[in-house]
PDB file of C-alpha atoms and ligand atoms in Angstrom:
ATOM      1  CA  MET N   1      63.729  62.778  48.005  1.00 57.00           C
ATOM      2  CA  LYS N   2      66.738  61.578  49.908  1.00 50.00           C
ATOM      3  CA  LYS N   3      69.427  64.196  50.293  1.00 55.00           C
ATOM      4  CA  GLN N   4      72.545  63.384  48.072  1.00 56.00           C
ATOM      5  CA  ASN N   5      75.681  62.906  50.113  1.00 58.00           C
ATOM      6  CA  LYS N   6      78.410  64.934  48.428  1.00 64.00           C
ATOM      7  CA  GLY N   7      82.090  64.764  49.350  1.00 75.00           C
ATOM      8  CA  ARG N   8      83.920  61.606  50.382  1.00 92.00           C
ATOM      9  CA  THR N   9      85.266  59.700  53.312  1.00 96.00           C
ATOM     10  CA  THR N  10      88.946  58.919  53.957  1.00 96.00           C
ATOM     11  CA  ARG N  11      90.154  55.513  54.473  1.00 94.00           C
ATOM     12  CA  ASP N  12      90.392  56.513  58.257  1.00 96.00           C
ATOM     13  CA  GLY N  13      86.541  57.171  57.977  1.00 97.00           C
ATOM     14  CA  ILE N  14      86.968  60.852  58.128  1.00 98.00           C
ATOM     15  CA  ARG N  15      84.380  62.747  56.269  1.00 98.00           C
ATOM     16  CA  ILE N  16      85.591  65.411  53.731  1.00 98.00           C
ATOM     17  CA  HIS N  17      83.130  68.378  53.446  1.00 97.00           C
ATOM     18  CA  ASP N  18      82.485  70.938  50.665  1.00 96.00           C
ATOM     19  CA  GLN N  19      82.310  74.750  50.789  1.00 93.00           C
ATOM     20  CA  ALA N  20      78.474  74.736  51.284  1.00 94.00           C
ATOM     21  CA  GLU N  21      78.754  72.379  54.319  1.00 97.00           C
ATOM     22  CA  PHE N  22      81.267  74.938  55.953  1.00 97.00           C
ATOM     23  CA  ALA N  23      78.192  77.360  55.920  1.00 97.00           C
ATOM     24  CA  GLY N  24      76.041  74.924  58.002  1.00 97.00           C
ATOM     25  CA  MET N  25      78.802  74.466  60.643  1.00 98.00           C
ATOM     26  CA  HIS N  26      79.424  78.196  60.821  1.00 98.00           C
ATOM     27  CA  ALA N  27      75.640  78.764  61.516  1.00 98.00           C
ATOM     28  CA  ALA N  28      75.624  76.185  64.235  1.00 98.00           C
ATOM     29  CA  GLY N  29      78.903  76.961  65.861  1.00 98.00           C
ATOM     30  CA  ARG N  30      78.065  80.652  66.022  1.00 98.00           C
ATOM     31  CA  LEU N  31      74.763  79.891  67.917  1.00 98.00           C
ATOM     32  CA  ALA N  32      76.535  77.624  70.448  1.00 98.00           C
ATOM     33  CA  ALA N  33      79.166  80.362  71.025  1.00 98.00           C
ATOM     34  CA  GLN N  34      76.523  83.205  71.251  1.00 98.00           C
ATOM     35  CA  ILE N  35      74.605  81.224  74.042  1.00 98.00           C
ATOM     36  CA  LEU N  36      77.922  80.965  75.897  1.00 98.00           C
ATOM     37  CA  ASP N  37      78.473  84.775  75.481  1.00 97.00           C
ATOM     38  CA  GLU N  38      74.959  85.428  76.864  1.00 98.00           C
ATOM     39  CA  ILE N  39      75.330  83.064  79.894  1.00 98.00           C
ATOM     40  CA  ALA N  40      78.486  84.882  81.098  1.00 97.00           C
ATOM     41  CA  PRO N  41      76.870  87.696  83.214  1.00 96.00           C
ATOM     42  CA  HIS N  42      74.752  85.062  85.184  1.00 97.00           C
ATOM     43  CA  VAL N  43      77.850  83.072  86.359  1.00 97.00           C
ATOM     44  CA  VAL N  44      78.140  84.487  89.833  1.00 97.00           C
ATOM     45  CA  PRO N  45      78.396  83.170  93.401  1.00 98.00           C
ATOM     46  CA  GLY N  46      75.038  81.904  94.612  1.00 98.00           C
ATOM     47  CA  GLN N  47      73.783  80.849  91.151  1.00 98.00           C
ATOM     48  CA  THR N  48      73.021  77.133  90.685  1.00 98.00           C
ATOM     49  CA  THR N  49      74.399  75.135  87.656  1.00 98.00           C
ATOM     50  CA  GLY N  50      70.763  73.959  87.122  1.00 98.00           C
ATOM     51  CA  ALA N  51      69.584  77.481  86.587  1.00 98.00           C
ATOM     52  CA  LEU N  52      72.337  78.148  84.237  1.00 98.00           C
ATOM     53  CA  ASP N  53      71.353  74.982  82.310  1.00 99.00           C
ATOM     54  CA  LYS N  54      67.678  76.060  82.132  1.00 98.00           C
ATOM     55  CA  MET N  55      68.769  79.376  80.707  1.00 98.00           C
ATOM     56  CA  ILE N  56      70.831  77.559  78.105  1.00 99.00           C
ATOM     57  CA  GLU N  57      67.945  75.228  77.132  1.00 99.00           C
ATOM     58  CA  ASP N  58      65.720  78.214  76.697  1.00 98.00           C
ATOM     59  CA  LYS N  59      68.189  79.977  74.395  1.00 98.00           C
ATOM     60  CA  VAL N  60      68.525  76.881  72.245  1.00 99.00           C
ATOM     61  CA  ASN N  61      64.709  76.690  71.986  1.00 98.00           C
ATOM     62  CA  ALA N  62      64.319  80.415  71.279  1.00 98.00           C
ATOM     63  CA  ALA N  63      66.720  80.130  68.459  1.00 98.00           C
ATOM     64  CA  GLY N  64      64.632  77.328  66.832  1.00 98.00           C
ATOM     65  CA  ALA N  65      67.614  74.930  67.401  1.00 99.00           C
ATOM     66  CA  LYS N  66      67.981  71.633  69.054  1.00 98.00           C
ATOM     67  CA  SER N  67      70.102  70.667  71.992  1.00 99.00           C
ATOM     68  CA  ALA N  68      72.378  67.826  70.929  1.00 99.00           C
ATOM     69  CA  THR N  69      72.904  66.523  74.526  1.00 98.00           C
ATOM     70  CA  ILE N  70      69.254  66.206  75.736  1.00 98.00           C
ATOM     71  CA  GLY N  71      68.499  62.498  75.058  1.00 98.00           C
ATOM     72  CA  TYR N  72      72.158  61.705  74.071  1.00 98.00           C
ATOM     73  CA  LYS N  73      72.934  58.373  75.690  1.00 98.00           C
ATOM     74  CA  GLY N  74      70.279  59.175  78.325  1.00 97.00           C
ATOM     75  CA  TYR N  75      71.757  62.454  79.196  1.00 98.00           C
ATOM     76  CA  GLN N  76      68.977  64.987  80.120  1.00 98.00           C
ATOM     77  CA  HIS N  77      70.473  68.505  80.109  1.00 98.00           C
ATOM     78  CA  ALA N  78      71.335  71.132  77.500  1.00 99.00           C
ATOM     79  CA  SER N  79      74.839  71.604  78.881  1.00 99.00           C
ATOM     80  CA  CYS N  80      77.521  69.989  80.899  1.00 99.00           C
ATOM     81  CA  ILE N  81      78.799  72.278  83.813  1.00 99.00           C
ATOM     82  CA  SER N  82      82.088  71.102  85.380  1.00 99.00           C
ATOM     83  CA  VAL N  83      83.075  72.835  88.491  1.00 98.00           C
ATOM     84  CA  ASN N  84      86.717  72.974  89.869  1.00 98.00           C
ATOM     85  CA  HIS N  85      88.144  69.450  90.056  1.00 98.00           C
ATOM     86  CA  VAL N  86      85.280  68.214  87.681  1.00 99.00           C
ATOM     87  CA  VAL N  87      87.073  67.392  84.419  1.00 99.00           C
ATOM     88  CA  CYS N  88      84.044  67.192  82.203  1.00 99.00           C
ATOM     89  CA  HIS N  89      80.486  65.955  81.848  1.00 99.00           C
ATOM     90  CA  GLY N  90      79.434  67.603  85.158  1.00 99.00           C
ATOM     91  CA  ILE N  91      75.523  67.356  85.469  1.00 99.00           C
ATOM     92  CA  PRO N  92      73.688  70.551  86.274  1.00 98.00           C
ATOM     93  CA  GLY N  93      71.873  70.538  89.450  1.00 98.00           C
ATOM     94  CA  ASP N  94      70.867  72.541  92.600  1.00 98.00           C
ATOM     95  CA  LYS N  95      74.453  73.021  93.989  1.00 95.00           C
ATOM     96  CA  LYS N  96      75.299  76.738  94.353  1.00 98.00           C
ATOM     97  CA  ILE N  97      78.373  78.271  92.762  1.00 98.00           C
ATOM     98  CA  LYS N  98      80.927  79.707  95.318  1.00 98.00           C
ATOM     99  CA  ASP N  99      83.207  82.665  95.278  1.00 98.00           C
ATOM    100  CA  GLY N 100      86.446  81.618  93.546  1.00 97.00           C
ATOM    101  CA  ASP N 101      84.971  78.703  91.613  1.00 98.00           C
ATOM    102  CA  ILE N 102      85.959  77.946  88.103  1.00 98.00           C
ATOM    103  CA  LEU N 103      83.697  76.105  85.788  1.00 98.00           C
ATOM    104  CA  ASN N 104      83.452  74.907  82.290  1.00 98.00           C
ATOM    105  CA  ILE N 105      80.230  75.170  80.352  1.00 98.00           C
ATOM    106  CA  ASP N 106      79.825  72.991  77.310  1.00 99.00           C
ATOM    107  CA  VAL N 107      76.929  73.396  74.839  1.00 99.00           C
ATOM    108  CA  THR N 108      76.167  71.523  71.574  1.00 99.00           C
ATOM    109  CA  VAL N 109      73.381  72.616  69.437  1.00 99.00           C
ATOM    110  CA  ILE N 110      71.960  71.367  66.197  1.00 98.00           C
ATOM    111  CA  VAL N 111      70.951  73.985  63.423  1.00 98.00           C
ATOM    112  CA  ASP N 112      69.505  72.588  60.045  1.00 98.00           C
ATOM    113  CA  GLY N 113      71.194  69.322  60.928  1.00 98.00           C
ATOM    114  CA  TRP N 114      74.616  70.614  61.676  1.00 98.00           C
ATOM    115  CA  PHE N 115      76.328  70.179  65.048  1.00 98.00           C
ATOM    116  CA  GLY N 116      78.069  73.221  66.970  1.00 99.00           C
ATOM    117  CA  ASP N 117      80.066  72.082  69.962  1.00 99.00           C
ATOM    118  CA  THR N 118      82.024  74.398  72.243  1.00 99.00           C
ATOM    119  CA  SER N 119      82.827  74.875  75.787  1.00 98.00           C
ATOM    120  CA  ARG N 120      84.763  77.595  77.718  1.00 98.00           C
ATOM    121  CA  MET N 121      85.778  78.591  81.247  1.00 98.00           C
ATOM    122  CA  TYR N 122      83.916  80.880  83.578  1.00 98.00           C
ATOM    123  CA  VAL N 123      85.046  82.424  86.900  1.00 97.00           C
ATOM    124  CA  ALA N 124      82.712  83.198  89.722  1.00 97.00           C
ATOM    125  CA  GLY N 125      83.774  86.049  92.049  1.00 94.00           C
ATOM    126  CA  LYS N 126      87.621  86.232  92.684  1.00 95.00           C
ATOM    127  CA  LEU N 127      90.082  84.201  90.639  1.00 95.00           C
ATOM    128  CA  SER N 128      93.106  82.748  92.448  1.00 96.00           C
ATOM    129  CA  ARG N 129      96.549  83.032  90.919  1.00 96.00           C
ATOM    130  CA  LYS N 130      96.852  79.348  90.370  1.00 97.00           C
ATOM    131  CA  ALA N 131      93.443  79.002  88.708  1.00 98.00           C
ATOM    132  CA  GLU N 132      94.234  81.931  86.550  1.00 97.00           C
ATOM    133  CA  ARG N 133      97.394  80.249  85.377  1.00 98.00           C
ATOM    134  CA  LEU N 134      95.492  76.979  84.672  1.00 98.00           C
ATOM    135  CA  LEU N 135      92.911  78.768  82.582  1.00 98.00           C
ATOM    136  CA  GLN N 136      95.640  80.615  80.580  1.00 97.00           C
ATOM    137  CA  VAL N 137      97.584  77.478  79.936  1.00 98.00           C
ATOM    138  CA  THR N 138      94.450  75.481  78.924  1.00 98.00           C
ATOM    139  CA  HIS N 139      93.309  78.205  76.570  1.00 98.00           C
ATOM    140  CA  ASP N 140      96.561  78.724  74.985  1.00 98.00           C
ATOM    141  CA  SER N 141      97.176  74.964  74.484  1.00 98.00           C
ATOM    142  CA  LEU N 142      93.814  74.819  72.540  1.00 98.00           C
ATOM    143  CA  MET N 143      94.982  77.688  70.264  1.00 98.00           C
ATOM    144  CA  LEU N 144      98.284  75.867  69.734  1.00 98.00           C
ATOM    145  CA  GLY N 145      96.403  72.781  68.709  1.00 98.00           C
ATOM    146  CA  ILE N 146      94.251  74.813  66.360  1.00 98.00           C
ATOM    147  CA  GLU N 147      97.218  76.342  64.717  1.00 98.00           C
ATOM    148  CA  ALA N 148      98.744  72.787  64.009  1.00 98.00           C
ATOM    149  CA  ALA N 149      95.371  71.882  62.133  1.00 98.00           C
ATOM    150  CA  ARG N 150      96.719  72.445  58.608  1.00 98.00           C
ATOM    151  CA  PRO N 151      96.598  70.050  55.590  1.00 98.00           C
ATOM    152  CA  GLY N 152      99.777  67.962  55.509  1.00 95.00           C
ATOM    153  CA  ASN N 153     100.043  67.838  59.263  1.00 98.00           C
ATOM    154  CA  THR N 154      98.919  64.901  61.081  1.00 98.00           C
ATOM    155  CA  PHE N 155      96.464  64.597  64.195  1.00 98.00           C
ATOM    156  CA  GLY N 156      99.703  63.504  66.132  1.00 98.00           C
ATOM    157  CA  ASP N 157     101.083  67.038  65.443  1.00 98.00           C
ATOM    158  CA  ILE N 158      98.013  68.599  67.025  1.00 99.00           C
ATOM    159  CA  GLY N 159      98.197  66.349  70.096  1.00 99.00           C
ATOM    160  CA  HIS N 160     102.031  67.001  70.463  1.00 99.00           C
ATOM    161  CA  ALA N 161     101.555  70.837  70.055  1.00 99.00           C
ATOM    162  CA  ILE N 162      99.018  70.681  73.086  1.00 99.00           C
ATOM    163  CA  GLN N 163     100.925  68.169  75.192  1.00 99.00           C
ATOM    164  CA  SER N 164     104.421  69.622  74.969  1.00 98.00           C
ATOM    165  CA  TYR N 165     103.071  73.135  75.885  1.00 99.00           C
ATOM    166  CA  VAL N 166     100.964  71.993  78.865  1.00 99.00           C
ATOM    167  CA  GLU N 167     103.908  69.676  80.180  1.00 99.00           C
ATOM    168  CA  SER N 168     106.377  72.631  79.785  1.00 98.00           C
ATOM    169  CA  GLN N 169     104.174  74.642  82.097  1.00 98.00           C
ATOM    170  CA  LYS N 170     104.222  71.815  84.713  1.00 98.00           C
ATOM    171  CA  MET N 171     100.612  70.783  84.216  1.00 98.00           C
ATOM    172  CA  SER N 172      99.058  67.636  82.760  1.00 99.00           C
ATOM    173  CA  VAL N 173      96.838  66.612  79.845  1.00 99.00           C
ATOM    174  CA  VAL N 174      94.045  64.325  80.532  1.00 99.00           C
ATOM    175  CA  ARG N 175      93.963  61.079  78.423  1.00 98.00           C
ATOM    176  CA  ASP N 176      90.624  59.667  79.125  1.00 98.00           C
ATOM    177  CA  PHE N 177      88.719  61.924  76.945  1.00 98.00           C
ATOM    178  CA  CYS N 178      89.315  63.221  73.643  1.00 98.00           C
ATOM    179  CA  GLY N 179      88.086  65.523  70.733  1.00 99.00           C
ATOM    180  CA  HIS N 180      86.135  64.138  67.791  1.00 98.00           C
ATOM    181  CA  GLY N 181      85.076  64.503  64.349  1.00 98.00           C
ATOM    182  CA  LEU N 182      81.552  66.129  63.889  1.00 98.00           C
ATOM    183  CA  GLY N 183      79.402  67.666  61.221  1.00 98.00           C
ATOM    184  CA  GLU N 184      75.941  66.072  60.503  1.00 98.00           C
ATOM    185  CA  VAL N 185      76.656  63.947  63.523  1.00 98.00           C
ATOM    186  CA  PHE N 186      77.782  64.594  67.151  1.00 98.00           C
ATOM    187  CA  HIS N 187      80.816  62.228  67.389  1.00 98.00           C
ATOM    188  CA  ALA N 188      82.467  60.840  64.314  1.00 98.00           C
ATOM    189  CA  PRO N 189      86.026  59.691  63.444  1.00 98.00           C
ATOM    190  CA  PRO N 190      88.577  60.459  64.219  1.00 98.00           C
ATOM    191  CA  ASN N 191      89.479  60.539  67.994  1.00 98.00           C
ATOM    192  CA  VAL N 192      91.350  63.802  68.332  1.00 99.00           C
ATOM    193  CA  LEU N 193      93.849  63.032  71.135  1.00 98.00           C
ATOM    194  CA  HIS N 194      95.363  66.037  73.016  1.00 99.00           C
ATOM    195  CA  TYR N 195      98.718  64.200  73.277  1.00 98.00           C
ATOM    196  CA  GLY N 196     100.819  62.428  70.866  1.00 98.00           C
ATOM    197  CA  ARG N 197     104.069  62.209  68.673  1.00 98.00           C
ATOM    198  CA  PRO N 198     104.640  64.495  65.729  1.00 98.00           C
ATOM    199  CA  GLY N 199     103.974  62.879  62.297  1.00 98.00           C
ATOM    200  CA  THR N 200     101.701  60.037  63.765  1.00 98.00           C
ATOM    201  CA  GLY N 201      98.032  59.425  63.131  1.00 98.00           C
ATOM    202  CA  PRO N 202      95.805  60.453  60.068  1.00 98.00           C
ATOM    203  CA  LYS N 203      96.958  63.161  57.805  1.00 98.00           C
ATOM    204  CA  LEU N 204      94.786  66.306  57.907  1.00 98.00           C
ATOM    205  CA  GLU N 205      92.879  67.346  54.683  1.00 98.00           C
ATOM    206  CA  GLU N 206      90.981  70.314  53.688  1.00 98.00           C
ATOM    207  CA  GLY N 207      87.162  69.861  54.616  1.00 98.00           C
ATOM    208  CA  MET N 208      87.717  67.825  57.846  1.00 98.00           C
ATOM    209  CA  PHE N 209      85.385  69.054  60.634  1.00 98.00           C
ATOM    210  CA  PHE N 210      86.359  68.241  64.299  1.00 98.00           C
ATOM    211  CA  THR N 211      86.695  69.529  67.835  1.00 99.00           C
ATOM    212  CA  ILE N 212      89.768  70.136  69.834  1.00 99.00           C
ATOM    213  CA  GLU N 213      88.868  70.232  73.492  1.00 99.00           C
ATOM    214  CA  PRO N 214      92.045  69.711  75.859  1.00 99.00           C
ATOM    215  CA  MET N 215      91.415  69.137  79.606  1.00 99.00           C
ATOM    216  CA  VAL N 216      94.306  70.276  81.637  1.00 99.00           C
ATOM    217  CA  ASN N 217      94.863  69.383  85.290  1.00 99.00           C
ATOM    218  CA  LEU N 218      97.089  71.310  87.853  1.00 98.00           C
ATOM    219  CA  GLY N 219      97.958  67.873  89.257  1.00 98.00           C
ATOM    220  CA  ARG N 220      98.182  64.274  87.836  1.00 98.00           C
ATOM    221  CA  PRO N 221      96.088  63.410  84.721  1.00 99.00           C
ATOM    222  CA  GLU N 222      94.182  60.437  85.940  1.00 99.00           C
ATOM    223  CA  THR N 223      90.425  60.775  86.106  1.00 99.00           C
ATOM    224  CA  LYS N 224      87.505  58.751  87.553  1.00 98.00           C
ATOM    225  CA  VAL N 225      83.795  58.682  86.794  1.00 98.00           C
ATOM    226  CA  LEU N 226      81.416  59.171  89.681  1.00 98.00           C
ATOM    227  CA  ALA N 227      78.405  56.787  90.493  1.00 98.00           C
ATOM    228  CA  ASP N 228      76.018  58.988  88.516  1.00 98.00           C
ATOM    229  CA  GLU N 229      77.941  57.590  85.341  1.00 98.00           C
ATOM    230  CA  TRP N 230      78.761  60.946  83.820  1.00 98.00           C
ATOM    231  CA  THR N 231      80.729  63.263  86.134  1.00 99.00           C
ATOM    232  CA  ALA N 232      84.415  62.840  85.588  1.00 99.00           C
ATOM    233  CA  VAL N 233      86.739  64.147  88.223  1.00 99.00           C
ATOM    234  CA  THR N 234      90.514  64.298  88.705  1.00 99.00           C
ATOM    235  CA  ARG N 235      91.573  61.159  90.917  1.00 98.00           C
ATOM    236  CA  ASP N 236      93.982  63.659  93.030  1.00 98.00           C
ATOM    237  CA  LYS N 237      91.189  66.204  93.285  1.00 98.00           C
ATOM    238  CA  SER N 238      93.318  69.010  91.616  1.00 98.00           C
ATOM    239  CA  LEU N 239      91.717  71.713  89.630  1.00 98.00           C
ATOM    240  CA  SER N 240      90.891  71.070  86.038  1.00 99.00           C
ATOM    241  CA  ALA N 241      90.023  73.198  83.188  1.00 98.00           C
ATOM    242  CA  GLN N 242      88.891  72.749  79.401  1.00 98.00           C
ATOM    243  CA  PHE N 243      88.354  74.913  76.282  1.00 98.00           C
ATOM    244  CA  GLU N 244      86.656  73.528  73.086  1.00 98.00           C
ATOM    245  CA  HIS N 245      86.249  74.867  69.665  1.00 98.00           C
ATOM    246  CA  SER N 246      84.609  73.135  66.396  1.00 99.00           C
ATOM    247  CA  ILE N 247      86.932  73.771  63.520  1.00 98.00           C
ATOM    248  CA  GLY N 248      87.077  73.123  59.915  1.00 98.00           C
ATOM    249  CA  VAL N 249      90.491  72.501  57.901  1.00 98.00           C
ATOM    250  CA  THR N 250      91.085  74.973  55.021  1.00 98.00           C
ATOM    251  CA  ALA N 251      94.060  75.441  52.720  1.00 97.00           C
ATOM    252  CA  GLY N 252      95.320  78.009  55.148  1.00 96.00           C
ATOM    253  CA  ALA N 253      94.415  78.718  58.786  1.00 97.00           C
ATOM    254  CA  PRO N 254      91.627  76.433  60.117  1.00 98.00           C
ATOM    255  CA  GLU N 255      88.177  78.119  60.219  1.00 98.00           C
ATOM    256  CA  ILE N 256      86.886  78.370  63.933  1.00 98.00           C
ATOM    257  CA  PHE N 257      83.142  77.663  63.773  1.00 98.00           C
ATOM    258  CA  THR N 258      82.609  78.598  67.460  1.00 98.00           C
ATOM    259  CA  LEU N 259      84.235  81.935  67.738  1.00 98.00           C
ATOM    260  CA  SER N 260      82.666  84.226  70.347  1.00 97.00           C
ATOM    261  CA  PRO N 261      80.630  86.816  68.507  1.00 96.00           C
ATOM    262  CA  SER N 262      81.418  89.289  71.388  1.00 94.00           C
ATOM    263  CA  GLY N 263      85.093  88.208  71.713  1.00 92.00           C
ATOM    264  CA  LYS N 264      84.634  86.737  75.236  1.00 91.00           C
ATOM    265  CA  PHE N 265      86.033  83.315  74.802  1.00 96.00           C
ATOM    266  CA  HIS N 266      88.585  83.639  77.594  1.00 93.00           C
ATOM    267  CA  PRO N 267      87.100  84.959  80.808  1.00 90.00           C
ATOM    268  CA  THR N 268      90.027  87.275  81.589  1.00 83.00           C
ATOM    269  CA  TYR N 269      91.840  88.011  78.342  1.00 66.00           C
ATOM    270  CA  GLY N 270      91.022  88.146  74.646  1.00 57.00           C
TER     271      GLY N 270
HETATM  272  N1  MF3 K   1      79.899  68.311  74.461  1.00 81.76           N
HETATM  273  C1  MF3 K   1      80.692  67.124  74.909  1.00 81.76           C
HETATM  274  C2  MF3 K   1      81.672  66.924  73.745  1.00 81.76           C
HETATM  275  O1  MF3 K   1      82.450  67.988  73.868  1.00 81.76           O
HETATM  276  C3  MF3 K   1      79.733  65.978  74.949  1.00 81.76           C
HETATM  277  C4  MF3 K   1      78.657  65.882  75.960  1.00 81.76           C
HETATM  278  S1  MF3 K   1      77.813  64.507  75.819  1.00 81.76           S
HETATM  279  C5  MF3 K   1      76.701  64.678  77.131  1.00 81.76           C
HETATM  280  O2  MF3 K   1      81.924  66.061  73.085  1.00 81.76           O
HETATM  281  F1  MF3 K   1      75.805  63.780  76.981  1.00 81.76           F
HETATM  282  F2  MF3 K   1      77.427  64.617  78.264  1.00 81.76           F
HETATM  283  F3  MF3 K   1      76.162  65.847  77.173  1.00 81.76           F
HETATM  284 CO1   CO K   2      83.106  67.864  71.852  1.00 81.76          CO
HETATM  285 CO1   CO K   3      81.494  69.745  73.956  1.00 81.76          CO
END
């Protein structure tokens, strides 16, 4: 028998989910976050990004889940690993991580048909002062975006919260990539922009599921994609950072599906 689709879709094409569907996202988000927790001790100088990806793939399989990225538009890995001036979609390989590198690891898993998508920053060895500030501002900008994700607000309010904070810290928000609706699909409406004007864009409603995943650069916001057709880098080679959560809108504070079970989302503070 075909599964009945409950809920509804807004005129912007955004799916409204019911309570039972929050539970599905919770399980998927938790697994993705737990895998990122377990990978942390392995992010050390000398390690390759390919070996980290292999560990992630093994953990997804051991949990009886599926990787959403293997086979997605031809992508062949269980994670994206973006080092230093790589903005996003870094392809794991045999390059060794060096002392002082900062890297984003982004994992998306499918559990019982639900997609959990999260990424966070890691530090190999000694963290420089300017990288530390970049990580803090990027993390805090995500949290400010999440705080703005309440019914009655608009998606422009989320983007504005992120952009105004980042720019007040003299850093820049990447425009070329955005967050996205998700649920029983990987990428769905709306595009969740990390910049914007208050009061613009679709209105948020209880039951919407989406990611917020700001990419912040120390230099200019422009990016380019390398010849491998995935790796996005800063045009000016400046350092870039990103944090991503999958969330669900409720009547009150949003539910963060991808909270770290061990409280290790940010590498140097809670
Ligand atoms: N997880 C990424 C996101 O946040 C998408 C990665 S797609 C891949 O939307 F193919 F590059 F893995
Ligand atoms: Co995402
Ligand atoms: Co992601």
